[in-house]
Tab-separated table of C-alpha atoms and ligand atoms in Angstrom:
chain	number	residue	atom	x	y	z
A	1401	MET	CA	-74.988	61.899	24.562
A	1402	TYR	CA	-71.402	60.977	23.841
A	1403	ILE	CA	-69.847	64.089	25.427
A	1404	ASN	CA	-71.484	63.236	28.751
A	1405	LYS	CA	-70.045	59.717	28.643
A	1406	SER	CA	-66.526	60.908	27.853
A	1407	LYS	CA	-63.753	61.685	30.306
A	1408	LYS	CA	-61.051	62.963	27.975
A	1409	ILE	CA	-62.199	65.214	25.150
A	1410	VAL	CA	-60.095	66.538	22.284
A	1411	ILE	CA	-61.454	69.642	20.550
A	1412	LYS	CA	-59.999	70.672	17.210
A	1413	ILE	CA	-60.368	74.281	16.198
A	1414	GLY	CA	-59.876	75.041	12.516
A	1415	SER	CA	-58.289	78.224	11.165
A	1416	SER	CA	-61.592	79.456	9.741
A	1417	ILE	CA	-63.114	79.369	13.226
A	1418	LEU	CA	-60.451	81.666	14.667
A	1419	VAL	CA	-60.068	83.962	11.683
A	1420	GLY	CA	-63.198	85.276	9.956
A	1421	GLU	CA	-63.728	85.667	6.201
A	1422	ASN	CA	-62.713	89.320	6.622
A	1423	GLY	CA	-59.311	88.238	7.922
A	1424	LYS	CA	-60.071	89.478	11.454
A	1425	VAL	CA	-59.506	87.394	14.571
A	1426	ARG	CA	-62.845	86.254	16.035
A	1427	LYS	CA	-62.142	87.417	19.607
A	1428	LYS	CA	-65.782	87.367	20.650
A	1429	TRP	CA	-66.043	83.736	19.582
A	1430	LEU	CA	-62.980	82.815	21.643
A	1431	ASN	CA	-64.258	84.706	24.693
A	1432	GLU	CA	-67.483	82.727	24.463
A	1433	PHE	CA	-65.727	79.449	23.701
A	1434	ILE	CA	-63.880	79.643	27.000
A	1435	LYS	CA	-67.280	79.295	28.695
A	1436	ASP	CA	-67.641	75.941	26.948
A	1437	ILE	CA	-64.266	74.894	28.330
A	1438	ILE	CA	-65.300	75.980	31.832
A	1439	LEU	CA	-68.515	73.988	31.427
A	1440	LEU	CA	-66.556	70.858	30.466
A	1441	ILE	CA	-64.156	71.338	33.386
A	1442	LYS	CA	-67.173	71.628	35.736
A	1443	LEU	CA	-68.488	68.389	34.266
A	1444	ASN	CA	-65.178	66.845	35.302
A	1445	LYS	CA	-63.843	66.398	31.783
A	1446	LYS	CA	-60.210	66.673	30.768
A	1447	VAL	CA	-59.841	68.862	27.697
A	1448	ILE	CA	-57.124	68.947	25.047
A	1449	ILE	CA	-57.278	71.530	22.262
A	1450	VAL	CA	-55.772	70.996	18.831
A	1451	SER	CA	-55.676	74.380	17.162
A	1452	SER	CA	-54.852	75.483	13.657
A	1453	GLY	CA	-54.398	79.118	12.898
A	1454	ALA	CA	-50.636	79.720	12.942
A	1455	ILE	CA	-50.438	80.346	9.214
A	1456	ALA	CA	-53.740	82.237	9.066
A	1457	LEU	CA	-52.717	84.543	11.931
A	1458	GLY	CA	-49.235	84.999	10.475
A	1459	CYS	CA	-50.771	86.035	7.148
A	1460	ASN	CA	-53.159	88.275	9.003
A	1461	LEU	CA	-50.310	90.020	10.860
A	1462	LEU	CA	-48.252	90.532	7.709
A	1463	ASN	CA	-51.282	91.331	5.596
A	1464	ILE	CA	-50.557	88.696	2.957
A	1465	SER	CA	-52.783	86.108	1.328
A	1466	LYS	CA	-52.390	82.424	2.219
A	1467	SER	CA	-53.406	81.137	-1.183
A	1468	SER	CA	-50.221	82.333	-2.884
A	1469	LEU	CA	-47.834	80.894	-0.265
A	1470	LYS	CA	-45.218	78.255	-1.121
A	1471	LEU	CA	-44.296	75.725	1.575
A	1472	ASP	CA	-41.044	77.366	2.714
A	1473	LYS	CA	-42.756	80.733	3.026
A	1474	SER	CA	-45.680	79.257	4.947
A	1475	GLN	CA	-43.205	77.604	7.342
A	1476	ALA	CA	-41.696	81.010	8.038
A	1477	ILE	CA	-45.144	82.556	8.415
A	1478	ALA	CA	-46.221	79.762	10.789
A	1479	SER	CA	-43.315	80.608	13.098
A	1480	ILE	CA	-44.668	84.160	13.312
A	1481	GLY	CA	-48.311	83.177	13.566
A	1482	GLN	CA	-47.805	80.489	16.221
A	1483	ILE	CA	-46.825	83.228	18.708
A	1484	GLU	CA	-49.936	85.183	17.759
A	1485	LEU	CA	-52.025	82.049	18.180
A	1486	MET	CA	-50.715	81.209	21.628
A	1487	ASN	CA	-50.882	84.838	22.699
A	1488	LEU	CA	-54.533	84.860	21.794
A	1489	TYR	CA	-55.213	81.716	23.819
A	1490	LYS	CA	-53.019	82.851	26.710
A	1491	LYS	CA	-54.819	86.183	27.080
A	1492	THR	CA	-58.243	84.569	26.908
A	1493	PHE	CA	-57.469	81.691	29.255
A	1494	ASP	CA	-55.563	83.946	31.712
A	1495	LYS	CA	-58.674	86.083	32.165
A	1496	ASN	CA	-60.435	82.945	33.317
A	1497	GLU	CA	-57.527	81.674	35.418
A	1498	ILE	CA	-57.029	78.569	33.330
A	1499	LYS	CA	-53.463	77.496	32.606
A	1500	ILE	CA	-52.463	76.306	29.162
A	1501	SER	CA	-49.419	74.734	27.545
A	1502	GLN	CA	-48.153	74.627	23.970
A	1503	ILE	CA	-47.322	71.315	22.280
A	1504	LEU	CA	-45.936	71.312	18.749
A	1505	LEU	CA	-45.823	67.896	17.120
A	1506	THR	CA	-44.111	66.585	14.024
A	1507	LEU	CA	-45.360	63.499	12.196
A	1508	GLU	CA	-42.653	61.309	13.724
A	1509	ASP	CA	-43.868	62.215	17.216
A	1510	THR	CA	-46.967	60.134	16.653
A	1511	GLU	CA	-45.732	57.643	14.045
A	1512	LYS	CA	-42.707	56.363	15.987
A	1513	ARG	CA	-43.910	54.276	18.890
A	1514	ARG	CA	-41.438	55.502	21.494
A	1515	ARG	CA	-41.993	59.127	20.613
A	1516	SER	CA	-45.751	58.678	20.694
A	1517	LEU	CA	-45.441	57.267	24.216
A	1518	ASN	CA	-43.385	60.319	25.205
A	1519	ALA	CA	-46.025	62.642	23.769
A	1520	ARG	CA	-48.705	60.724	25.659
A	1521	ARG	CA	-46.808	60.969	28.931
A	1522	THR	CA	-46.351	64.708	28.541
A	1523	ILE	CA	-50.029	65.280	27.781
A	1524	GLU	CA	-51.111	63.016	30.657
A	1525	ASN	CA	-48.852	64.927	33.047
A	1526	LEU	CA	-50.311	68.243	31.942
A	1527	LEU	CA	-53.856	66.963	32.330
A	1528	SER	CA	-53.121	65.655	35.802
A	1529	MET	CA	-51.920	69.170	36.733
A	1530	GLY	CA	-55.196	70.655	35.487
A	1531	ILE	CA	-53.557	72.335	32.505
A	1532	ILE	CA	-55.078	72.507	29.036
A	1533	PRO	CA	-52.605	71.418	26.356
A	1534	ILE	CA	-52.943	73.289	23.076
A	1535	VAL	CA	-51.501	71.230	20.239
A	1536	ASN	CA	-50.541	72.239	16.708
A	1537	GLU	CA	-48.318	70.751	14.051
A	1538	ASN	CA	-44.743	71.989	14.164
A	1539	ASP	CA	-45.221	73.679	10.805
A	1540	THR	CA	-41.865	75.424	10.865
A	1541	THR	CA	-39.835	72.277	10.205
A	1542	ALA	CA	-42.330	69.976	8.496
A	1543	THR	CA	-41.765	69.481	4.782
A	1544	THR	CA	-44.391	67.874	2.531
A	1545	GLU	CA	-43.265	64.249	3.003
A	1546	ILE	CA	-43.134	64.492	6.772
A	1547	LYS	CA	-46.212	66.566	7.354
A	1548	TYR	CA	-49.672	65.782	8.702
A	1549	GLY	CA	-50.717	68.748	6.558
A	1550	ASP	CA	-54.076	69.074	8.229
A	1551	ASN	CA	-54.976	69.214	11.885
A	1552	ASP	CA	-57.961	66.866	11.484
A	1553	ARG	CA	-55.803	63.753	11.232
A	1554	LEU	CA	-53.330	65.164	13.747
A	1555	ALA	CA	-56.218	65.608	16.212
A	1556	SER	CA	-57.443	62.037	15.665
A	1557	ARG	CA	-53.944	60.678	16.185
A	1558	VAL	CA	-53.570	62.734	19.377
A	1559	ALA	CA	-56.972	61.408	20.538
A	1560	GLN	CA	-55.862	57.849	19.831
A	1561	ILE	CA	-52.481	58.203	21.549
A	1562	ILE	CA	-53.906	59.618	24.768
A	1563	ASN	CA	-56.812	57.176	24.697
A	1564	SER	CA	-59.426	59.905	24.489
A	1565	ASP	CA	-63.071	58.883	24.282
A	1566	CYS	CA	-64.303	61.792	22.183
A	1567	LEU	CA	-62.948	64.086	19.471
A	1568	ILE	CA	-64.881	67.136	18.299
A	1569	LEU	CA	-63.808	68.712	15.013
A	1570	LEU	CA	-65.107	72.265	14.928
A	1571	SER	CA	-65.719	73.101	11.307
A	1572	ASP	CA	-67.523	75.813	9.365
A	1573	VAL	CA	-70.562	73.622	8.670
A	1574	ASN	CA	-72.898	71.639	10.948
A	1575	GLY	CA	-71.437	68.319	9.892
A	1576	LEU	CA	-71.343	65.954	6.938
A	1577	TYR	CA	-74.058	66.632	4.367
A	1578	THR	CA	-75.167	64.661	1.346
A	1579	VAL	CA	-74.081	67.669	-0.757
A	1580	ASN	CA	-72.249	70.843	0.193
A	1581	PRO	CA	-74.879	73.036	1.943
A	1582	LYS	CA	-73.089	76.167	0.712
A	1583	LEU	CA	-73.767	75.145	-2.863
A	1584	ASN	CA	-77.117	73.416	-2.606
A	1585	LYS	CA	-79.927	74.018	-0.118
A	1586	LYS	CA	-81.487	70.646	-0.928
A	1587	THR	CA	-79.171	68.691	1.276
A	1588	THR	CA	-79.398	66.528	4.369
A	1589	LEU	CA	-77.220	66.498	7.452
A	1590	ILE	CA	-76.082	62.980	8.276
A	1591	LYS	CA	-76.487	62.661	12.051
A	1592	THR	CA	-74.802	59.329	12.701
A	1593	VAL	CA	-72.234	57.313	10.797
A	1594	ASN	CA	-71.581	53.747	11.882
A	1595	ILE	CA	-69.687	52.543	8.844
A	1596	ILE	CA	-67.651	54.689	6.476
A	1597	ASP	CA	-68.665	53.134	3.178
A	1598	LYS	CA	-68.342	54.315	-0.423
A	1599	GLU	CA	-71.431	56.514	-0.097
A	1600	ILE	CA	-70.027	58.376	2.925
A	1601	GLU	CA	-66.707	58.816	1.100
A	1602	LYS	CA	-68.638	60.272	-1.832
A	1603	PHE	CA	-70.515	62.710	0.412
A	1604	SER	CA	-67.192	63.860	1.848
A	1605	THR	CA	-65.822	64.775	-1.573
A	1606	ASN	CA	-69.049	66.704	-2.247
A	1607	ASN	CA	-68.413	68.946	0.750
A	1608	SER	CA	-66.452	72.160	1.283
A	1609	ILE	CA	-62.906	73.418	1.425
A	1610	ASN	CA	-62.500	76.812	3.047
A	1611	LYS	CA	-60.150	79.719	2.565
A	1612	TYR	CA	-57.685	79.121	5.426
A	1613	GLY	CA	-57.875	75.473	6.470
A	1614	SER	CA	-56.150	72.682	4.598
A	1615	GLY	CA	-58.605	70.000	5.645
A	1616	GLY	CA	-62.080	70.020	4.146
A	1617	MET	CA	-64.354	66.999	4.609
A	1618	VAL	CA	-62.006	64.404	3.129
A	1619	THR	CA	-59.437	64.704	5.925
A	1620	LYS	CA	-62.258	64.745	8.486
A	1621	ILE	CA	-63.403	61.365	7.204
A	1622	GLU	CA	-59.800	60.106	7.402
A	1623	ALA	CA	-59.751	61.323	11.010
A	1624	ALA	CA	-63.058	59.550	11.654
A	1625	LYS	CA	-61.598	56.265	10.386
A	1626	ILE	CA	-58.754	56.522	12.896
A	1627	CYS	CA	-61.224	57.347	15.688
A	1628	GLN	CA	-63.578	54.503	14.809
A	1629	LEU	CA	-60.708	52.023	15.037
A	1630	SER	CA	-59.422	53.579	18.267
A	1631	GLY	CA	-62.733	53.309	20.113
A	1632	CYS	CA	-63.198	57.103	20.130
A	1633	TYR	CA	-66.451	58.936	19.279
A	1634	MET	CA	-65.928	61.739	16.784
A	1635	ALA	CA	-68.137	64.688	15.894
A	1636	ILE	CA	-67.996	67.165	13.052
A	1637	ALA	CA	-69.785	70.234	14.383
A	1638	ASN	CA	-70.277	73.874	13.511
A	1639	GLY	CA	-67.606	75.902	15.279
A	1640	LYS	CA	-68.707	79.155	13.693
A	1641	LYS	CA	-71.530	79.354	16.217
A	1642	LEU	CA	-70.908	80.886	19.621
A	1643	ARG	CA	-70.645	78.233	22.351
A	1644	PRO	CA	-70.421	75.265	19.942
A	1645	ILE	CA	-70.023	72.672	22.704
A	1646	LYS	CA	-73.134	73.901	24.538
A	1647	GLU	CA	-74.910	73.770	21.199
A	1648	ILE	CA	-73.918	70.105	20.722
A	1649	LEU	CA	-74.969	69.268	24.276
A	1650	GLU	CA	-78.356	70.954	23.847
A	1651	LYS	CA	-79.240	70.369	20.207
A	1652	ASN	CA	-76.919	67.616	19.005
A	1653	ASN	CA	-76.961	69.288	15.604
A	1654	CYS	CA	-73.837	67.627	14.215
A	1655	THR	CA	-72.513	64.417	12.667
A	1656	TRP	CA	-71.341	61.694	15.036
A	1657	PHE	CA	-69.054	58.859	13.985
A	1658	ILE	CA	-69.580	55.830	16.192
A	1659	PRO	CA	-66.513	53.756	17.081
A	1660	ARG	CA	-66.321	50.142	16.002
A	1661	VAL	CA	-66.341	47.713	18.895
A	1662	SER	CA	-62.686	47.353	19.582
A	1663	LYS	CA	-60.872	44.936	21.805
A	1664	LEU	CA	-57.502	46.148	20.575
A	1665	ASP	CA	-54.831	47.036	23.106
A	1666	ALA	CA	-53.172	50.469	22.988
A	1667	ARG	CA	-50.275	49.271	20.847
A	1668	LYS	CA	-52.523	47.718	18.222
A	1669	LYS	CA	-54.671	50.849	18.160
A	1670	TRP	CA	-51.498	52.798	17.494
A	1671	ILE	CA	-50.567	50.437	14.635
A	1672	ILE	CA	-53.980	50.669	12.967
A	1673	GLY	CA	-54.147	54.450	13.379
A	1674	SER	CA	-50.951	55.117	11.442
A	1675	ILE	CA	-51.207	58.249	9.343
A	1676	SER	CA	-48.376	57.550	6.977
A	1677	PRO	CA	-47.829	53.873	6.119
A	1678	LYS	CA	-44.555	53.664	4.217
A	1679	GLY	CA	-45.654	51.024	1.723
A	1680	ALA	CA	-47.878	48.047	1.017
A	1681	LEU	CA	-47.668	44.320	0.439
A	1682	ILE	CA	-50.043	42.741	-2.034
A	1683	ILE	CA	-50.734	39.179	-0.999
A	1684	ASP	CA	-52.598	36.176	-2.393
A	1685	ASN	CA	-55.993	34.897	-1.236
A	1686	GLY	CA	-54.514	32.109	0.862
A	1687	ALA	CA	-52.459	34.598	2.856
A	1688	ILE	CA	-55.500	36.891	3.221
A	1689	LYS	CA	-57.429	33.958	4.676
A	1690	ALA	CA	-54.574	33.179	7.064
A	1691	ILE	CA	-54.318	36.736	8.416
A	1692	ARG	CA	-58.123	36.941	8.657
A	1693	ASN	CA	-57.841	33.867	10.920
A	1694	GLY	CA	-55.343	35.635	13.141
A	1695	LYS	CA	-52.144	34.149	11.666
A	1696	SER	CA	-48.876	35.929	10.902
A	1697	LEU	CA	-47.974	37.002	7.362
A	1698	LEU	CA	-45.395	34.664	5.814
A	1699	PRO	CA	-43.256	35.388	2.740
A	1700	VAL	CA	-44.908	32.628	0.715
A	1701	GLY	CA	-48.154	34.574	0.175
A	1702	ILE	CA	-46.535	37.845	-0.905
A	1703	LYS	CA	-46.985	38.791	-4.550
A	1704	THR	CA	-45.894	42.436	-4.899
A	1705	ILE	CA	-44.194	45.104	-2.820
A	1706	ASP	CA	-45.253	48.688	-3.139
A	1707	GLY	CA	-42.979	51.474	-1.853
A	1708	LYS	CA	-39.667	51.531	-0.091
A	1709	PHE	CA	-39.585	50.881	3.625
A	1710	GLU	CA	-37.358	49.756	6.448
A	1711	LYS	CA	-37.696	47.068	9.092
A	1712	GLY	CA	-40.167	48.283	11.744
A	1713	ASP	CA	-42.076	50.598	9.386
A	1714	HIS	CA	-45.878	50.713	9.158
A	1715	ILE	CA	-47.202	49.008	6.029
A	1716	LYS	CA	-50.585	48.140	4.551
A	1717	ILE	CA	-51.676	44.655	3.526
A	1718	LEU	CA	-53.727	44.565	0.336
A	1719	ASP	CA	-55.380	41.776	-1.627
A	1720	LEU	CA	-54.972	41.267	-5.360
A	1721	ASN	CA	-57.756	43.819	-5.976
A	1722	ASN	CA	-55.904	46.421	-3.892
A	1723	LYS	CA	-58.430	46.243	-1.062
A	1724	GLU	CA	-56.880	46.889	2.339
A	1725	HIS	CA	-57.213	44.051	4.875
A	1726	ALA	CA	-54.693	44.859	7.574
A	1727	ARG	CA	-51.839	47.028	8.728
A	1728	GLY	CA	-48.703	45.999	10.482
A	1729	LEU	CA	-45.075	46.590	11.335
A	1730	SER	CA	-42.756	44.896	8.886
A	1731	SER	CA	-40.015	42.624	10.239
A	1732	PHE	CA	-38.036	43.125	7.015
A	1733	SER	CA	-37.127	45.997	4.712
A	1734	SER	CA	-38.837	46.213	1.315
A	1735	GLU	CA	-35.529	45.220	-0.303
A	1736	GLU	CA	-35.342	42.038	1.792
A	1737	ILE	CA	-38.988	41.175	1.100
A	1738	ASN	CA	-38.324	41.507	-2.616
A	1739	LYS	CA	-35.773	38.709	-2.287
A	1740	ILE	CA	-37.864	36.382	-0.102
A	1741	LYS	CA	-41.381	36.904	-1.491
A	1742	GLY	CA	-43.082	33.665	-2.572
A	1743	CYS	CA	-40.577	31.542	-0.620
A	1744	GLN	CA	-41.037	29.226	2.325
A	1745	SER	CA	-39.915	30.638	5.668
A	1746	ASN	CA	-37.200	27.980	6.063
A	1747	GLN	CA	-35.483	29.361	2.940
A	1748	ILE	CA	-35.125	32.911	4.342
A	1749	LYS	CA	-31.726	32.316	5.950
A	1750	LYS	CA	-30.286	30.822	2.783
A	1751	ILE	CA	-31.598	33.589	0.543
A	1752	LEU	CA	-30.594	36.534	2.728
A	1753	GLY	CA	-27.404	34.981	4.070
A	1754	TYR	CA	-28.304	35.677	7.702
A	1755	SER	CA	-30.903	34.353	10.097
A	1756	SER	CA	-33.946	36.411	10.716
A	1757	LYS	CA	-37.605	36.050	11.677
A	1758	ASP	CA	-39.879	33.499	9.962
A	1759	GLU	CA	-42.766	35.950	9.529
A	1760	VAL	CA	-42.765	39.110	7.429
A	1761	ILE	CA	-45.288	40.541	9.877
A	1762	HIS	CA	-45.772	38.742	13.159
A	1763	LYS	CA	-49.396	38.406	14.271
A	1764	ASP	CA	-48.646	40.559	17.334
A	1765	ASP	CA	-47.657	43.384	14.978
A	1766	LEU	CA	-50.603	42.889	12.621
A	1767	VAL	CA	-54.059	44.462	12.906
A	1768	LYS	CA	-57.025	43.655	10.670
A	1769	VAL	CA	-58.870	46.613	9.184
B	407	LIG	N1	-51.014	73.794	11.297
B	407	LIG	C1	-51.626	74.762	10.432
B	407	LIG	C2	-51.725	76.118	11.127
B	407	LIG	O1	-51.725	76.203	12.322
B	407	LIG	C3	-53.009	74.398	9.999
B	407	LIG	C4	-53.254	73.068	9.378
B	407	LIG	C5	-54.730	72.905	9.028
B	407	LIG	O2	-55.253	73.739	8.298
B	407	LIG	O3	-55.393	72.003	9.532
B	407	LIG	O4	-51.871	77.108	10.486
């Protein structure tokens, strides 16, 4: 069982787990859940919680409905609800003499390398002091373009940054089904996913979206992709049940995503796990072959540039059919690449008027998908 093998476990709690359909906080669930945390601590595991619920609890306090909220209003509500959320955790954990901390992350905190290292250091320090970090997105300042938007991908990025071996997404269903079990009883729970292929993607769009969360199955599959590439096991499990972790340990009634064998170092895992690539380069077959063989990406093979990005930004590498082959950190801005695309590297200086690197993405900054 993957939980037993893991040392550092990230557990993501969705809004619909904390707040019931009736809009009431599920205190009994939380009081039971703490027993799962105690069990994991006894098993010598380090636990990090990623919790949604700020907006749901804010709405609950003010007695307003989430569905009608515009972004700026939900940011204001999140600032109210985040206190409620942490209060709830603090009271419950205090009773059990477990110390917690609050970490609010913005997209840049994981997408900029230096900031992601800072976040990692902070979380590592907390874990070494025996404290349970409780992470949420900093909803109060995040606008649409700079937002994770869902805590599924945030949780997978946190798991990747701290080199966790297991992420558990607590959802309102047992896992990934062939069709949404709430709509059709003739459905099958998929127990293990090794490769996320077209069929799995299709199943994910068949599945549910709930009243409070912003995730649904699609973002859970996106999270699974990041985990698979980071060498981290990921489960989608039913968090509505009392003691969901005990339930997984005893019955294993969930969907597990198995990581791909990965020899990538931490930096390359960070590159491949990017949540918000700023653009894409479409390259010819010769260049695809070269990067597949571990070479750098040169300007000569670049056909089209998609998006606007700066030097150092995360970008995707696509073939002429728009299939993704790699991700990397660009050594040039999109404007510069527009000028040098299709050229030999020794012409770069002449074209741009200043000397620069020979490669658009150096092989050390490039990771195959
Ligand atoms: N960060 C949001 C909150 O705490 C939730 C995002 C999500 O639904 O995953 O309310």
